[in-house]
Amino acid sequence: MKKATAAATKTAKSSRSSAKKARAVPMLDLSRQYDSIKKEVTKAINRVCASQHYILGEDVTEFENEAAKFLGVKYAIGCASGTDAIWLSLLASGIQPSDEVITTPFSFFATASTIVRAGAKPIFVDVEPETLNIDPRCVEDRIRRFASAKIKGIMPVHLYGQCAQMDELNRIASDHKLKIVEDAAQAFGATWRGKPAGGLGTAGAFSFYPTKNLSCYGDGGLITTNDEKVAAHSRSLRAHGSTRRYYHDEIGWNSRLDSLQAAILNVKMRHIEDWNKRRNKRADAYDILLKSSGLLGSPGGAKTAPVRILKRTPQAGHIFHQYVVRVERRDELKAFLDKQHIGNMIYYPLPLHLQKCFAYLGYAPGDLPESEKAAKDVIALPIFPELTSSEQSAVVGAMEEFYL
Ligand SMILES: Cc1ncc(COP(=O)(O)O)c(C=O)c1O
């Protein structure tokens, strides 16, 4: 028995030392994707340049049609960024100055800044510790306790590519006559009960920032909706509030998607399903590697596990924009991985309710404990469709070396 333990320890040590020697693992390597679609992309760019049509136009219309089909919505409206997509869809959904919109503090800044840009007030409620998505119980509790007539909307974020609890959120929205604007920036192709994100509320907003699972070669965004009026209003808002050139019904913004970005997105639309599947395979591989590593502890084990995997909600079709785990001594692990050139990121180190610019909202440390805990212990590991098994072993090997 002793001999077997010694042999196992030796094998583990040698796998750790080979991980140590392993090459660096990038957090994201977009050049691998580029290499695989270079011909298609070059052709598309050359075609746009030859047409000399750079703003909106045929490529944008084609992308909007293809995206609407893929996402199962009636309307898709391209715009200049994910931030604009959220902002304009809030306005188009009828959010007015001095309204209140309930959202999560555990997200990228734009989730809340767009509510402020729309003239409204963000109301932050806590997240579920297992998924880190907005907790519907906290949404309902907040509505019951404050009974504010000003609350007009809920903005769930499908964090890391997994849908928030849309059954409960839609029930609450319908009980209290609220709009739902989905921040689906990280979730192109994610589903809830088989239905794609972006069509699960009043409107949805996507980002095509280069690190996103569907991305362009610059900034880009998309508004989605099944509501004809919201669609028409979004189209007008992205073009200076005009439906007829040089005639302005209201003050909108310049938030047009350009033809080059749309042409690149049209190429990528042919691959997105496959890429999302490959992200899922990579995520499954991480689950297996972590489970067999001992980093998750063993049932009834004496020591607490240093690593915890986030829960996959059964109703959600995850697209793993990010693969995030919760860990002990997060900042030390991060420094260790950085030193070994193993990619990692912290999404997000400071929840939105504690950001300096939102001090006027009056939140204090301890108000939203689950979000605050998550900000201290989450770490995202490299995930992208072209990531290799040996790179994943190197990532987990480095974590073993740090903890075990
Ligand atoms: C959750 C979330 N919301 C909004 C945005 C904003 O998108 P963009 O950077 O395209 O403006 C992002 C991406 O950066 C995001 O991750």
Short mmCIF file of C-alpha atoms and ligand atoms in Angstrom, two decimals:
data_model
loop_
_atom_site.label_atom_id
_atom_site.label_comp_id
_atom_site.label_asym_id
_atom_site.label_seq_id
_atom_site.Cartn_x
_atom_site.Cartn_y
_atom_site.Cartn_z
CA MET A 1 0.00 0.00 0.00
CA LYS A 2 2.83 2.34 0.98
CA LYS A 3 4.65 1.44 -2.24
CA ALA A 4 1.52 2.27 -4.30
CA THR A 5 1.15 5.66 -2.58
CA ALA A 6 4.81 6.43 -3.19
CA ALA A 7 4.43 5.49 -6.86
CA ALA A 8 1.32 7.66 -7.23
CA THR A 9 3.09 10.58 -5.57
CA LYS A 10 6.04 10.11 -7.92
CA THR A 11 3.73 10.14 -10.96
CA ALA A 12 1.92 13.25 -9.71
CA LYS A 13 5.26 14.97 -9.05
CA SER A 14 6.59 14.09 -12.48
CA SER A 15 3.35 15.33 -14.14
CA ARG A 16 3.76 18.55 -12.16
CA SER A 17 7.36 18.96 -13.16
CA SER A 18 6.48 18.30 -16.81
CA ALA A 19 3.74 20.95 -16.43
CA LYS A 20 6.45 23.23 -15.09
CA LYS A 21 8.47 22.72 -18.23
CA ALA A 22 5.40 23.13 -20.44
CA ARG A 23 5.24 26.10 -22.75
CA ALA A 24 3.30 29.21 -21.91
CA VAL A 25 -0.47 29.07 -22.36
CA PRO A 26 -2.15 32.20 -23.72
CA MET A 27 -5.39 33.41 -22.17
CA LEU A 28 -6.68 33.85 -25.72
CA ASP A 29 -4.91 33.38 -29.04
CA LEU A 30 -6.96 34.97 -31.79
CA SER A 31 -4.27 34.30 -34.38
CA ARG A 32 -5.23 30.60 -34.40
CA GLN A 33 -8.79 31.51 -35.34
CA TYR A 34 -7.53 34.02 -37.91
CA ASP A 35 -5.31 31.40 -39.53
CA SER A 36 -8.29 29.10 -39.98
CA ILE A 37 -10.50 31.74 -41.69
CA LYS A 38 -7.88 34.00 -43.27
CA LYS A 39 -8.89 33.27 -46.86
CA GLU A 40 -12.59 33.87 -46.23
CA VAL A 41 -11.90 37.06 -44.25
CA THR A 42 -9.48 38.50 -46.82
CA LYS A 43 -12.00 37.85 -49.58
CA ALA A 44 -14.76 39.54 -47.59
CA ILE A 45 -12.60 42.59 -46.75
CA ASN A 46 -11.46 42.94 -50.36
CA ARG A 47 -15.07 42.80 -51.53
CA VAL A 48 -16.11 45.60 -49.14
CA CYS A 49 -13.12 47.72 -50.19
CA ALA A 50 -13.96 47.19 -53.85
CA SER A 51 -17.56 48.24 -53.19
CA GLN A 52 -16.38 51.39 -51.34
CA HIS A 53 -19.47 51.02 -49.17
CA TYR A 54 -18.28 51.28 -45.58
CA ILE A 55 -21.22 52.16 -43.36
CA LEU A 56 -24.32 49.95 -42.87
CA GLY A 57 -25.33 48.64 -46.33
CA GLU A 58 -25.68 45.11 -47.67
CA ASP A 59 -23.16 43.42 -45.38
CA VAL A 60 -24.82 44.84 -42.29
CA THR A 61 -28.28 43.81 -43.53
CA GLU A 62 -27.00 40.31 -44.29
CA PHE A 63 -25.46 40.05 -40.83
CA GLU A 64 -28.62 41.32 -39.15
CA ASN A 65 -30.71 38.75 -41.05
CA GLU A 66 -28.35 35.85 -40.33
CA ALA A 67 -28.00 36.80 -36.65
CA ALA A 68 -31.79 37.13 -36.26
CA LYS A 69 -32.25 33.67 -37.79
CA PHE A 70 -29.54 32.13 -35.60
CA LEU A 71 -30.89 33.76 -32.44
CA GLY A 72 -34.52 32.99 -33.27
CA VAL A 73 -35.66 36.61 -33.03
CA LYS A 74 -37.72 38.69 -35.42
CA TYR A 75 -35.36 41.68 -35.46
CA ALA A 76 -31.62 42.26 -35.09
CA ILE A 77 -30.09 45.72 -35.35
CA GLY A 78 -26.33 46.15 -35.70
CA CYS A 79 -24.69 48.98 -33.80
CA ALA A 80 -21.27 50.28 -32.84
CA SER A 81 -20.56 48.33 -29.62
CA GLY A 82 -22.06 46.15 -26.93
CA THR A 83 -22.23 49.19 -24.67
CA ASP A 84 -24.32 51.06 -27.24
CA ALA A 85 -26.47 47.96 -27.78
CA ILE A 86 -27.42 47.91 -24.08
CA TRP A 87 -27.91 51.65 -23.85
CA LEU A 88 -30.04 51.95 -27.00
CA SER A 89 -32.10 48.86 -26.18
CA LEU A 90 -32.89 50.30 -22.75
CA LEU A 91 -34.12 53.52 -24.39
CA ALA A 92 -35.99 51.64 -27.12
CA SER A 93 -37.65 49.41 -24.50
CA GLY A 94 -39.10 52.51 -22.88
CA ILE A 95 -36.78 53.11 -19.91
CA GLN A 96 -37.17 56.77 -19.01
CA PRO A 97 -35.13 59.26 -16.98
CA SER A 98 -35.55 58.64 -13.23
CA ASP A 99 -36.75 55.04 -13.75
CA GLU A 100 -34.96 52.32 -11.82
CA VAL A 101 -33.48 49.17 -13.35
CA ILE A 102 -32.49 46.18 -11.21
CA THR A 103 -29.25 44.55 -12.21
CA THR A 104 -26.24 42.57 -11.02
CA PRO A 105 -23.16 44.19 -9.54
CA PHE A 106 -21.02 41.28 -10.71
CA SER A 107 -20.48 42.24 -14.32
CA PHE A 108 -18.56 44.47 -16.68
CA PHE A 109 -18.97 48.19 -16.03
CA ALA A 110 -21.16 48.84 -19.09
CA THR A 111 -24.01 46.80 -17.57
CA ALA A 112 -24.63 49.62 -15.09
CA SER A 113 -23.15 52.66 -16.86
CA THR A 114 -25.64 52.24 -19.70
CA ILE A 115 -28.53 52.41 -17.21
CA VAL A 116 -27.12 55.73 -15.99
CA ARG A 117 -26.58 56.93 -19.58
CA ALA A 118 -30.26 56.17 -20.22
CA GLY A 119 -31.02 58.60 -17.37
CA ALA A 120 -32.13 55.84 -15.00
CA LYS A 121 -30.81 54.51 -11.71
CA PRO A 122 -29.18 51.09 -11.35
CA ILE A 123 -30.40 49.06 -8.38
CA PHE A 124 -27.89 46.36 -7.56
CA VAL A 125 -28.96 43.03 -6.07
CA ASP A 126 -26.80 40.06 -5.21
CA VAL A 127 -25.86 37.01 -7.28
CA GLU A 128 -26.29 33.25 -6.81
CA PRO A 129 -23.04 31.90 -5.36
CA GLU A 130 -23.17 28.79 -7.56
CA THR A 131 -23.45 30.53 -10.95
CA LEU A 132 -22.64 34.18 -10.13
CA ASN A 133 -25.68 35.24 -12.17
CA ILE A 134 -28.28 37.62 -10.71
CA ASP A 135 -30.32 35.88 -8.01
CA PRO A 136 -34.07 36.13 -8.82
CA ARG A 137 -34.86 35.79 -5.09
CA CYS A 138 -32.87 38.98 -4.45
CA VAL A 139 -34.70 40.73 -7.31
CA GLU A 140 -38.09 39.81 -5.87
CA ASP A 141 -37.04 40.64 -2.34
CA ARG A 142 -35.86 44.09 -3.41
CA ILE A 143 -39.14 44.78 -5.23
CA ARG A 144 -41.22 43.62 -2.21
CA ARG A 145 -39.20 45.53 0.40
CA PHE A 146 -39.06 48.85 -1.41
CA ALA A 147 -42.25 48.66 -3.48
CA SER A 148 -40.90 51.45 -5.66
CA ALA A 149 -43.11 52.50 -8.52
CA LYS A 150 -39.96 53.70 -10.22
CA ILE A 151 -38.67 50.17 -10.84
CA LYS A 152 -39.32 49.62 -14.55
CA GLY A 153 -36.83 47.03 -15.65
CA ILE A 154 -34.52 44.12 -14.90
CA MET A 155 -31.21 43.66 -16.65
CA PRO A 156 -29.84 40.15 -16.22
CA VAL A 157 -26.35 39.44 -17.51
CA HIS A 158 -25.69 35.98 -18.95
CA LEU A 159 -22.35 35.87 -17.21
CA TYR A 160 -19.47 33.94 -18.77
CA GLY A 161 -21.90 32.62 -21.42
CA GLN A 162 -24.51 30.98 -19.17
CA CYS A 163 -28.06 32.30 -19.04
CA ALA A 164 -29.42 33.76 -15.83
CA GLN A 165 -32.55 32.12 -14.32
CA MET A 166 -34.91 33.36 -17.02
CA ASP A 167 -38.05 31.45 -15.87
CA GLU A 168 -38.08 33.22 -12.54
CA LEU A 169 -36.96 36.56 -13.94
CA ASN A 170 -39.70 36.53 -16.58
CA ARG A 171 -42.29 35.60 -13.95
CA ILE A 172 -41.19 38.50 -11.74
CA ALA A 173 -41.16 40.85 -14.74
CA SER A 174 -44.67 39.80 -15.70
CA ASP A 175 -45.99 40.05 -12.08
CA HIS A 176 -44.63 43.58 -11.72
CA LYS A 177 -44.97 44.75 -15.35
CA LEU A 178 -41.25 45.24 -15.85
CA LYS A 179 -39.16 45.17 -19.02
CA ILE A 180 -36.28 42.74 -19.30
CA VAL A 181 -33.22 43.87 -21.22
CA GLU A 182 -30.73 41.01 -21.46
CA ASP A 183 -27.06 41.90 -21.33
CA ALA A 184 -26.06 39.02 -23.58
CA ALA A 185 -22.65 40.53 -24.40
CA GLN A 186 -20.93 37.28 -23.41
CA ALA A 187 -23.55 34.88 -24.67
CA PHE A 188 -23.94 34.65 -28.46
CA GLY A 189 -25.55 31.24 -29.00
CA ALA A 190 -26.24 30.53 -25.32
CA THR A 191 -29.71 29.15 -24.66
CA TRP A 192 -32.37 28.87 -21.97
CA ARG A 193 -34.58 25.79 -22.37
CA GLY A 194 -33.29 25.62 -25.94
CA LYS A 195 -34.23 29.22 -26.76
CA PRO A 196 -31.32 31.52 -27.59
CA ALA A 197 -30.29 34.42 -25.38
CA GLY A 198 -31.32 37.75 -26.86
CA GLY A 199 -34.92 36.62 -27.39
CA LEU A 200 -35.75 35.88 -23.76
CA GLY A 201 -36.99 39.33 -22.72
CA THR A 202 -38.07 42.65 -24.21
CA ALA A 203 -34.68 43.20 -25.88
CA GLY A 204 -31.19 41.76 -25.86
CA ALA A 205 -27.74 43.24 -26.40
CA PHE A 206 -24.60 41.58 -27.76
CA SER A 207 -20.97 42.69 -27.96
CA PHE A 208 -18.53 41.75 -30.71
CA TYR A 209 -15.49 43.10 -28.90
CA PRO A 210 -12.48 41.05 -30.13
CA THR A 211 -12.33 38.77 -27.06
CA LYS A 212 -15.99 37.75 -27.31
CA ASN A 213 -17.06 34.31 -28.56
CA LEU A 214 -18.41 35.99 -31.70
CA SER A 215 -16.16 38.93 -32.38
CA CYS A 216 -15.17 41.39 -35.05
CA TYR A 217 -11.90 43.21 -35.80
CA GLY A 218 -12.78 46.30 -33.81
CA ASP A 219 -15.92 47.30 -31.94
CA GLY A 220 -19.40 46.13 -32.83
CA GLY A 221 -22.72 45.29 -31.19
CA LEU A 222 -26.23 44.01 -31.84
CA ILE A 223 -29.69 44.71 -30.45
CA THR A 224 -32.24 41.90 -30.69
CA THR A 225 -35.97 41.91 -30.07
CA ASN A 226 -39.27 40.38 -31.12
CA ASP A 227 -41.06 43.69 -30.67
CA GLU A 228 -41.53 45.66 -33.89
CA LYS A 229 -41.69 49.02 -32.09
CA VAL A 230 -38.53 48.36 -30.08
CA ALA A 231 -36.77 47.35 -33.31
CA ALA A 232 -37.88 50.46 -35.20
CA HIS A 233 -36.93 52.71 -32.29
CA SER A 234 -33.49 51.05 -32.01
CA ARG A 235 -32.87 51.56 -35.73
CA SER A 236 -33.75 55.21 -35.44
CA LEU A 237 -31.67 55.74 -32.26
CA ARG A 238 -28.53 54.26 -33.85
CA ALA A 239 -28.85 56.79 -36.71
CA HIS A 240 -29.20 60.10 -34.84
CA GLY A 241 -32.87 59.54 -34.14
CA SER A 242 -33.80 59.67 -37.81
CA THR A 243 -35.83 57.37 -40.00
CA ARG A 244 -35.46 59.65 -43.02
CA ARG A 245 -32.10 61.19 -43.89
CA TYR A 246 -31.67 64.70 -42.43
CA TYR A 247 -35.02 64.58 -40.60
CA HIS A 248 -34.67 63.92 -36.86
CA ASP A 249 -37.63 62.94 -34.68
CA GLU A 250 -35.52 62.72 -31.53
CA ILE A 251 -31.92 62.96 -30.42
CA GLY A 252 -30.24 59.63 -31.02
CA TRP A 253 -26.60 58.80 -31.52
CA ASN A 254 -24.15 57.71 -34.19
CA SER A 255 -23.98 54.01 -33.43
CA ARG A 256 -23.80 52.42 -36.85
CA LEU A 257 -22.14 49.08 -37.48
CA ASP A 258 -19.65 49.41 -40.34
CA SER A 259 -19.61 47.17 -43.39
CA LEU A 260 -16.11 45.77 -42.80
CA GLN A 261 -17.04 44.56 -39.33
CA ALA A 262 -20.31 43.11 -40.65
CA ALA A 263 -18.48 41.32 -43.49
CA ILE A 264 -16.08 39.76 -40.96
CA LEU A 265 -19.00 38.79 -38.72
CA ASN A 266 -20.72 37.19 -41.73
CA VAL A 267 -17.68 34.97 -42.23
CA LYS A 268 -17.59 34.08 -38.54
CA MET A 269 -21.32 33.27 -38.47
CA ARG A 270 -20.49 30.21 -40.60
CA HIS A 271 -18.31 28.90 -37.76
CA ILE A 272 -19.92 30.11 -34.55
CA GLU A 273 -21.89 26.93 -33.86
CA ASP A 274 -18.78 24.80 -34.20
CA TRP A 275 -16.71 27.22 -32.09
CA ASN A 276 -19.31 27.22 -29.31
CA LYS A 277 -19.32 23.39 -29.35
CA ARG A 278 -15.54 23.34 -29.11
CA ARG A 279 -15.64 25.74 -26.16
CA ASN A 280 -17.99 23.27 -24.45
CA LYS A 281 -15.56 20.42 -25.12
CA ARG A 282 -12.74 22.46 -23.60
CA ALA A 283 -14.90 23.19 -20.56
CA ASP A 284 -15.73 19.48 -20.16
CA ALA A 285 -12.02 18.70 -20.40
CA TYR A 286 -11.25 21.22 -17.62
CA ASP A 287 -13.97 19.64 -15.44
CA ILE A 288 -12.39 16.21 -15.92
CA LEU A 289 -8.83 17.41 -15.35
CA LEU A 290 -9.81 19.28 -12.20
CA LYS A 291 -11.85 16.36 -10.84
CA SER A 292 -8.99 13.93 -11.33
CA SER A 293 -6.39 16.37 -9.99
CA GLY A 294 -7.51 16.36 -6.38
CA LEU A 295 -7.94 20.15 -6.51
CA LEU A 296 -11.68 19.78 -5.95
CA GLY A 297 -11.11 17.63 -2.86
CA SER A 298 -12.70 14.24 -2.33
CA PRO A 299 -16.11 13.53 -0.82
CA GLY A 300 -15.62 13.37 2.95
CA GLY A 301 -12.02 14.54 2.55
CA ALA A 302 -10.44 16.16 5.57
CA LYS A 303 -9.10 19.25 3.84
CA THR A 304 -11.28 21.86 2.15
CA ALA A 305 -10.88 21.88 -1.60
CA PRO A 306 -8.83 24.80 -2.91
CA VAL A 307 -10.81 24.98 -6.17
CA ARG A 308 -14.55 25.06 -6.88
CA ILE A 309 -16.19 24.72 -10.30
CA LEU A 310 -19.21 26.92 -11.04
CA LYS A 311 -22.57 25.20 -11.42
CA ARG A 312 -24.01 24.51 -14.84
CA THR A 313 -27.70 25.34 -14.69
CA PRO A 314 -29.57 22.39 -16.30
CA GLN A 315 -31.92 24.67 -18.31
CA ALA A 316 -29.00 26.67 -19.69
CA GLY A 317 -27.01 25.87 -22.81
CA HIS A 318 -23.65 27.37 -21.80
CA ILE A 319 -21.27 28.63 -24.47
CA PHE A 320 -18.30 29.12 -22.12
CA HIS A 321 -17.24 32.55 -23.17
CA GLN A 322 -15.16 32.13 -20.02
CA TYR A 323 -14.28 29.14 -17.85
CA VAL A 324 -14.20 30.50 -14.32
CA VAL A 325 -13.41 28.73 -11.06
CA ARG A 326 -13.45 29.94 -7.46
CA VAL A 327 -10.22 29.39 -5.57
CA GLU A 328 -8.47 29.81 -2.23
CA ARG A 329 -5.62 32.35 -2.08
CA ARG A 330 -6.66 33.71 -5.46
CA ASP A 331 -4.17 36.56 -5.72
CA GLU A 332 -1.25 34.27 -4.84
CA LEU A 333 -2.39 31.74 -7.45
CA LYS A 334 -2.69 34.51 -10.01
CA ALA A 335 0.87 35.70 -9.30
CA PHE A 336 2.11 32.10 -9.59
CA LEU A 337 0.34 31.52 -12.93
CA ASP A 338 1.55 34.88 -14.26
CA LYS A 339 5.11 33.90 -13.42
CA GLN A 340 4.68 30.65 -15.34
CA HIS A 341 3.13 32.52 -18.29
CA ILE A 342 -0.14 30.67 -17.84
CA GLY A 343 -2.96 32.96 -18.99
CA ASN A 344 -5.60 33.95 -16.46
CA MET A 345 -7.91 36.89 -15.80
CA ILE A 346 -10.06 38.20 -12.99
CA TYR A 347 -13.63 38.90 -14.07
CA TYR A 348 -14.29 41.04 -11.92
CA PRO A 349 -12.06 42.32 -9.14
CA LEU A 350 -14.43 45.00 -7.76
CA PRO A 351 -18.22 44.68 -7.90
CA LEU A 352 -20.05 47.57 -9.50
CA HIS A 353 -21.84 48.74 -6.32
CA LEU A 354 -18.42 49.51 -4.78
CA GLN A 355 -17.00 51.39 -7.79
CA LYS A 356 -16.03 54.98 -7.01
CA CYS A 357 -18.27 56.39 -9.75
CA PHE A 358 -21.32 54.74 -8.15
CA ALA A 359 -20.61 56.00 -4.61
CA TYR A 360 -23.57 58.39 -5.02
CA LEU A 361 -25.88 55.35 -5.01
CA GLY A 362 -24.98 54.79 -1.35
CA TYR A 363 -23.84 51.16 -1.23
CA ALA A 364 -21.26 50.05 1.35
CA PRO A 365 -18.98 47.02 1.66
CA GLY A 366 -20.98 44.07 2.99
CA ASP A 367 -24.23 45.11 1.26
CA LEU A 368 -23.99 42.43 -1.44
CA PRO A 369 -21.84 39.73 0.16
CA GLU A 370 -21.97 37.06 -2.54
CA SER A 371 -20.72 39.45 -5.21
CA GLU A 372 -18.03 40.76 -2.89
CA LYS A 373 -16.85 37.22 -2.06
CA ALA A 374 -16.79 36.30 -5.75
CA ALA A 375 -14.69 39.36 -6.58
CA LYS A 376 -12.06 37.99 -4.21
CA ASP A 377 -11.98 34.37 -5.34
CA VAL A 378 -12.83 34.04 -9.05
CA ILE A 379 -10.22 33.34 -11.68
CA ALA A 380 -10.79 32.69 -15.39
CA LEU A 381 -8.63 30.06 -17.08
CA PRO A 382 -7.73 30.11 -20.79
CA ILE A 383 -10.59 28.93 -22.99
CA PHE A 384 -11.02 29.30 -26.72
CA PRO A 385 -11.96 26.81 -29.47
CA GLU A 386 -8.38 26.18 -30.59
CA LEU A 387 -6.97 25.61 -27.08
CA THR A 388 -5.22 22.21 -27.00
CA SER A 389 -5.52 19.36 -24.49
CA SER A 390 -1.84 19.66 -23.61
CA GLU A 391 -2.28 23.37 -22.88
CA GLN A 392 -5.20 22.55 -20.60
CA SER A 393 -3.09 19.93 -18.80
CA ALA A 394 -0.39 22.56 -18.36
CA VAL A 395 -2.90 24.97 -16.79
CA VAL A 396 -4.24 22.39 -14.35
CA GLY A 397 -0.72 21.04 -13.74
CA ALA A 398 0.42 24.50 -12.70
CA MET A 399 -2.55 24.78 -10.33
CA GLU A 400 -1.65 21.40 -8.82
CA GLU A 401 1.90 22.54 -8.37
CA PHE A 402 0.66 25.61 -6.51
CA TYR A 403 -1.84 23.89 -4.21
CA LEU A 404 -0.89 20.22 -3.76
C1 LIG B 1 -21.26 41.74 -19.64
C2 LIG B 1 -20.82 42.80 -20.62
N1 LIG B 1 -21.63 43.84 -20.85
C3 LIG B 1 -21.29 44.80 -21.72
C4 LIG B 1 -20.10 44.77 -22.42
C5 LIG B 1 -19.75 45.91 -23.32
O1 LIG B 1 -19.51 45.55 -24.64
P1 LIG B 1 -18.53 46.42 -25.56
O2 LIG B 1 -17.15 46.29 -25.02
O3 LIG B 1 -18.69 45.83 -26.92
O4 LIG B 1 -19.01 47.82 -25.51
C6 LIG B 1 -19.23 43.69 -22.21
C7 LIG B 1 -17.97 43.52 -22.96
O5 LIG B 1 -17.00 44.18 -22.88
C8 LIG B 1 -19.59 42.69 -21.28
O6 LIG B 1 -18.79 41.65 -21.03
#
